[in-house]
Amino acid sequence: MGGLEQLKEWVEESSNIVFFGGAGVSTESGIPDFRSVDGLYNQQYDYPPETIISHSFYKKHPEEFFRFYKDRMVFTGAKPNAAHRVLARWEEEGKLRAVVTQNIDGLHQAAGSREVMELHGSIHRNYCTRCGRFYGLEEILAMDGVPRCGCGGTIKPDVVLYEEGLDQGILQKAVSYIRHADMLIIGGTSLVVYPAAGLVNYYQGNKLVIVNKSVTPVDNQADLVVTGKIGEVFSKLMEE
């Protein structure tokens, strides 16, 4: 796993790291990327995942949407892995300023991270679309079919579906953190989903690090590329 020593050195020197992560950060916690379609998937669903988690599908086929959502996007037993824990520790040590994530599972916060920009929202926040009442995840999972509020409105998870825009306030904060970072580590993301992938372009420093299992479109811009699973790479960083 080349580049580890260099990465370790940069982390030790830095006091303004920003981490930008995607689905690969959570797969080691047992959360599959919902886009990965297996044989079981084809038996259970008549539509591709990208179709099901679009706003128009949610409006048109709410029962099918929630069946998919609860089955493929919510994993209550998942625990933070080494990557989540290391990032939380770096924040505590004053090295890391913020985590920017495309994930909706809340595992960064479960590991102790405080400054987390959730670009695509969170399964832990749910709101009635009629009266705005807040519901936690457990309440939603306890309801059969389409979750309904006491007022009769549909309860929608606070997650960004296809065709929906990102929260501009969160996006602006993420841009600001990335723009001012002395080191940007990108992990567990193929960097193909926009607008999130475009955030990399705001980084102005000279310590752009990519940690990913496969090649990304930004590898040629990076100052350091470490190939591997992010949890494994980060746990090695902690070995003395």
CSV table of C-alpha atoms in Angstrom, one decimal:
chain,number,residue,atom,x,y,z
A,1,MET,CA,0.0,0.0,0.0
A,2,GLY,CA,2.2,2.8,-1.3
A,3,GLY,CA,2.0,6.3,-0.1
A,4,LEU,CA,1.2,5.5,3.6
A,5,GLU,CA,4.3,7.1,5.0
A,6,GLN,CA,3.8,10.3,3.1
A,7,LEU,CA,0.1,10.4,4.1
A,8,LYS,CA,1.1,9.9,7.8
A,9,GLU,CA,3.6,12.7,7.6
A,10,TRP,CA,1.2,15.1,6.0
A,11,VAL,CA,-1.5,14.3,8.6
A,12,GLU,CA,1.0,14.9,11.5
A,13,GLU,CA,1.9,18.3,10.0
A,14,SER,CA,-1.7,19.4,9.3
A,15,SER,CA,-4.1,21.4,11.4
A,16,ASN,CA,-6.7,22.0,8.8
A,17,ILE,CA,-7.7,18.7,7.1
A,18,VAL,CA,-11.0,18.3,5.4
A,19,PHE,CA,-12.3,14.8,4.5
A,20,PHE,CA,-14.7,14.2,1.7
A,21,GLY,CA,-16.2,10.8,1.5
A,22,GLY,CA,-18.7,8.6,-0.3
A,23,ALA,CA,-20.3,5.2,-0.1
A,24,GLY,CA,-17.0,3.3,0.2
A,25,VAL,CA,-16.6,4.7,3.7
A,26,SER,CA,-19.7,2.9,4.8
A,27,THR,CA,-19.3,-0.4,2.9
A,28,GLU,CA,-16.8,-1.6,5.5
A,29,SER,CA,-19.5,-1.1,8.1
A,30,GLY,CA,-21.7,-3.5,6.2
A,31,ILE,CA,-23.7,-1.0,4.3
A,32,PRO,CA,-23.8,-1.9,0.6
A,33,ASP,CA,-23.9,0.8,-2.0
A,34,PHE,CA,-27.6,0.9,-2.9
A,35,ARG,CA,-26.6,1.2,-6.6
A,36,SER,CA,-25.0,-2.3,-6.5
A,37,VAL,CA,-27.6,-4.6,-8.0
A,38,ASP,CA,-27.6,-8.3,-7.2
A,39,GLY,CA,-29.7,-11.3,-8.2
A,40,LEU,CA,-31.9,-10.9,-5.2
A,41,TYR,CA,-32.5,-7.3,-6.2
A,42,ASN,CA,-33.9,-8.3,-9.6
A,43,GLN,CA,-36.3,-10.7,-7.9
A,44,GLN,CA,-37.7,-8.1,-5.6
A,45,TYR,CA,-37.9,-4.9,-7.6
A,46,ASP,CA,-39.2,-4.0,-11.1
A,47,TYR,CA,-37.2,-0.8,-11.4
A,48,PRO,CA,-33.5,0.2,-11.3
A,49,PRO,CA,-32.4,1.8,-7.9
A,50,GLU,CA,-31.8,5.2,-9.5
A,51,THR,CA,-35.4,5.3,-10.7
A,52,ILE,CA,-36.8,4.2,-7.3
A,53,ILE,CA,-35.0,6.9,-5.3
A,54,SER,CA,-36.1,9.7,-7.6
A,55,HIS,CA,-38.5,12.4,-6.4
A,56,SER,CA,-41.0,11.6,-9.1
A,57,PHE,CA,-41.1,7.9,-8.2
A,58,TYR,CA,-41.5,8.7,-4.5
A,59,LYS,CA,-44.5,10.9,-5.4
A,60,LYS,CA,-46.0,8.3,-7.8
A,61,HIS,CA,-45.2,5.0,-6.0
A,62,PRO,CA,-44.7,5.8,-2.3
A,63,GLU,CA,-45.3,2.2,-1.2
A,64,GLU,CA,-42.6,0.8,-3.5
A,65,PHE,CA,-40.3,3.7,-2.6
A,66,PHE,CA,-40.5,3.0,1.1
A,67,ARG,CA,-40.2,-0.8,0.6
A,68,PHE,CA,-36.9,-0.1,-1.2
A,69,TYR,CA,-35.8,2.6,1.2
A,70,LYS,CA,-36.2,0.5,4.4
A,71,ASP,CA,-34.7,-2.6,2.7
A,72,ARG,CA,-31.7,-1.2,0.9
A,73,MET,CA,-30.8,2.2,2.4
A,74,VAL,CA,-31.4,1.8,6.2
A,75,PHE,CA,-29.1,-0.4,8.2
A,76,THR,CA,-29.8,0.0,11.9
A,77,GLY,CA,-27.1,-2.5,13.0
A,78,ALA,CA,-24.2,-0.8,11.2
A,79,LYS,CA,-21.4,0.5,13.4
A,80,PRO,CA,-18.6,3.0,12.7
A,81,ASN,CA,-15.5,1.5,11.2
A,82,ALA,CA,-11.8,2.5,11.5
A,83,ALA,CA,-12.2,5.3,9.0
A,84,HIS,CA,-15.0,6.9,11.0
A,85,ARG,CA,-13.1,6.5,14.2
A,86,VAL,CA,-9.9,7.9,12.9
A,87,LEU,CA,-11.6,11.0,11.5
A,88,ALA,CA,-13.4,11.6,14.8
A,89,ARG,CA,-10.0,11.4,16.6
A,90,TRP,CA,-8.3,13.8,14.2
A,91,GLU,CA,-11.1,16.3,14.9
A,92,GLU,CA,-10.6,15.9,18.6
A,93,GLU,CA,-6.9,16.4,18.2
A,94,GLY,CA,-7.5,19.7,16.3
A,95,LYS,CA,-6.2,18.3,13.0
A,96,LEU,CA,-9.5,17.9,11.1
A,97,ARG,CA,-11.9,20.8,10.5
A,98,ALA,CA,-14.8,19.0,8.9
A,99,VAL,CA,-16.1,15.9,7.2
A,100,VAL,CA,-18.1,16.3,4.0
A,101,THR,CA,-20.1,13.2,3.2
A,102,GLN,CA,-22.4,11.8,0.5
A,103,ASN,CA,-23.6,9.2,3.0
A,104,ILE,CA,-26.9,9.3,4.8
A,105,ASP,CA,-26.2,6.8,7.6
A,106,GLY,CA,-25.0,9.0,10.4
A,107,LEU,CA,-22.0,6.8,11.2
A,108,HIS,CA,-19.6,9.8,11.3
A,109,GLN,CA,-21.6,11.3,14.2
A,110,ALA,CA,-21.9,7.9,15.8
A,111,ALA,CA,-18.1,7.7,15.9
A,112,GLY,CA,-17.9,11.2,17.5
A,113,SER,CA,-17.4,13.6,14.6
A,114,ARG,CA,-19.1,16.9,15.3
A,115,GLU,CA,-18.6,19.0,12.2
A,116,VAL,CA,-20.3,16.9,9.5
A,117,MET,CA,-21.7,18.3,6.2
A,118,GLU,CA,-24.3,15.8,5.1
A,119,LEU,CA,-24.7,16.6,1.4
A,120,HIS,CA,-27.4,14.1,0.8
A,121,GLY,CA,-29.2,14.4,4.2
A,122,SER,CA,-29.7,11.7,6.9
A,123,ILE,CA,-32.0,8.7,7.6
A,124,HIS,CA,-32.1,9.9,11.2
A,125,ARG,CA,-34.2,12.9,10.3
A,126,ASN,CA,-37.7,12.6,9.0
A,127,TYR,CA,-40.4,15.3,8.6
A,128,CYS,CA,-44.1,15.3,7.9
A,129,THR,CA,-44.6,17.0,4.5
A,130,ARG,CA,-47.8,18.6,5.8
A,131,CYS,CA,-47.2,19.9,9.3
A,132,GLY,CA,-43.4,19.6,9.5
A,133,ARG,CA,-43.3,17.4,12.7
A,134,PHE,CA,-40.0,15.7,13.3
A,135,TYR,CA,-39.8,11.9,13.5
A,136,GLY,CA,-36.7,9.8,14.4
A,137,LEU,CA,-35.7,6.7,12.5
A,138,GLU,CA,-37.1,4.2,14.9
A,139,GLU,CA,-40.6,5.7,14.6
A,140,ILE,CA,-40.5,5.5,10.8
A,141,LEU,CA,-39.3,1.8,10.9
A,142,ALA,CA,-42.1,0.9,13.3
A,143,MET,CA,-44.7,2.1,10.7
A,144,ASP,CA,-45.9,-0.3,8.0
A,145,GLY,CA,-46.0,0.8,4.4
A,146,VAL,CA,-45.9,4.6,3.8
A,147,PRO,CA,-45.2,6.4,7.2
A,148,ARG,CA,-48.0,8.8,8.1
A,149,CYS,CA,-48.1,11.6,10.6
A,150,GLY,CA,-50.9,12.0,13.1
A,151,CYS,CA,-52.1,14.9,11.0
A,152,GLY,CA,-52.5,12.5,8.0
A,153,GLY,CA,-49.5,13.8,6.0
A,154,THR,CA,-46.7,11.6,4.6
A,155,ILE,CA,-43.5,11.5,6.6
A,156,LYS,CA,-40.5,12.0,4.2
A,157,PRO,CA,-36.9,11.1,5.2
A,158,ASP,CA,-34.6,14.1,5.1
A,159,VAL,CA,-32.6,12.6,2.3
A,160,VAL,CA,-31.9,14.1,-1.1
A,161,LEU,CA,-33.5,12.1,-3.9
A,162,TYR,CA,-32.6,12.2,-7.6
A,163,GLU,CA,-34.2,15.3,-9.2
A,164,GLU,CA,-34.0,17.2,-5.8
A,165,GLY,CA,-31.5,19.9,-5.2
A,166,LEU,CA,-28.9,19.8,-2.4
A,167,ASP,CA,-29.3,22.1,0.6
A,168,GLN,CA,-27.5,25.3,-0.5
A,169,GLY,CA,-26.5,26.2,3.0
A,170,ILE,CA,-24.7,22.9,3.6
A,171,LEU,CA,-23.2,23.0,0.1
A,172,GLN,CA,-21.8,26.5,0.8
A,173,LYS,CA,-20.3,25.5,4.1
A,174,ALA,CA,-18.7,22.4,2.5
A,175,VAL,CA,-17.2,24.7,-0.3
A,176,SER,CA,-15.8,27.1,2.3
A,177,TYR,CA,-14.2,24.3,4.3
A,178,ILE,CA,-12.6,22.7,1.2
A,179,ARG,CA,-11.4,26.1,-0.2
A,180,HIS,CA,-9.6,26.9,3.1
A,181,ALA,CA,-8.2,23.4,3.8
A,182,ASP,CA,-4.5,22.8,3.9
A,183,MET,CA,-5.1,19.2,3.1
A,184,LEU,CA,-8.1,17.5,1.4
A,185,ILE,CA,-8.5,13.7,1.7
A,186,ILE,CA,-11.0,12.1,-0.6
A,187,GLY,CA,-12.0,8.6,0.3
A,188,GLY,CA,-14.4,5.9,-0.7
A,189,THR,CA,-16.0,7.8,-3.6
A,190,SER,CA,-15.7,7.3,-7.4
A,191,LEU,CA,-16.3,11.1,-7.8
A,192,VAL,CA,-18.8,10.7,-10.5
A,193,VAL,CA,-22.0,12.0,-8.8
A,194,TYR,CA,-22.5,15.7,-9.4
A,195,PRO,CA,-22.7,18.3,-7.9
A,196,ALA,CA,-20.8,16.6,-5.1
A,197,ALA,CA,-17.9,15.6,-7.3
A,198,GLY,CA,-17.4,19.2,-8.4
A,199,LEU,CA,-16.5,20.2,-4.9
A,200,VAL,CA,-12.9,19.0,-5.4
A,201,ASN,CA,-12.3,21.8,-7.7
A,202,TYR,CA,-12.6,24.3,-4.9
A,203,TYR,CA,-9.5,23.0,-3.2
A,204,GLN,CA,-6.5,25.3,-3.5
A,205,GLY,CA,-3.8,23.6,-1.6
A,206,ASN,CA,-1.1,21.1,-2.6
A,207,LYS,CA,-2.0,18.1,-0.5
A,208,LEU,CA,-4.9,16.5,-2.4
A,209,VAL,CA,-5.0,12.8,-1.3
A,210,ILE,CA,-7.2,10.2,-2.9
A,211,VAL,CA,-7.9,6.9,-0.9
A,212,ASN,CA,-10.0,4.6,-3.0
A,213,LYS,CA,-10.2,1.0,-4.1
A,214,SER,CA,-10.5,1.9,-7.8
A,215,VAL,CA,-9.3,4.7,-10.1
A,216,THR,CA,-11.1,8.0,-10.0
A,217,PRO,CA,-11.3,10.8,-12.6
A,218,VAL,CA,-9.3,13.0,-10.2
A,219,ASP,CA,-6.3,10.7,-9.7
A,220,ASN,CA,-4.2,12.7,-12.2
A,221,GLN,CA,-4.8,15.9,-10.2
A,222,ALA,CA,-4.0,14.3,-6.9
A,223,ASP,CA,-0.7,14.9,-5.0
A,224,LEU,CA,-1.0,11.4,-3.5
A,225,VAL,CA,-3.1,8.4,-4.4
A,226,VAL,CA,-3.4,5.5,-2.0
A,227,THR,CA,-5.2,2.4,-3.4
A,228,GLY,CA,-7.1,0.4,-0.9
A,229,LYS,CA,-10.2,0.2,1.3
A,230,ILE,CA,-10.4,3.3,3.4
A,231,GLY,CA,-10.9,1.6,6.7
A,232,GLU,CA,-7.9,-0.6,6.2
A,233,VAL,CA,-5.7,2.4,5.1
A,234,PHE,CA,-6.8,4.5,8.1
A,235,SER,CA,-6.3,1.7,10.6
A,236,LYS,CA,-2.7,1.4,9.3
A,237,LEU,CA,-2.2,5.1,9.8
A,238,MET,CA,-2.9,4.6,13.5
A,239,GLU,CA,-0.3,1.8,13.9
A,240,GLU,CA,2.9,3.1,15.4
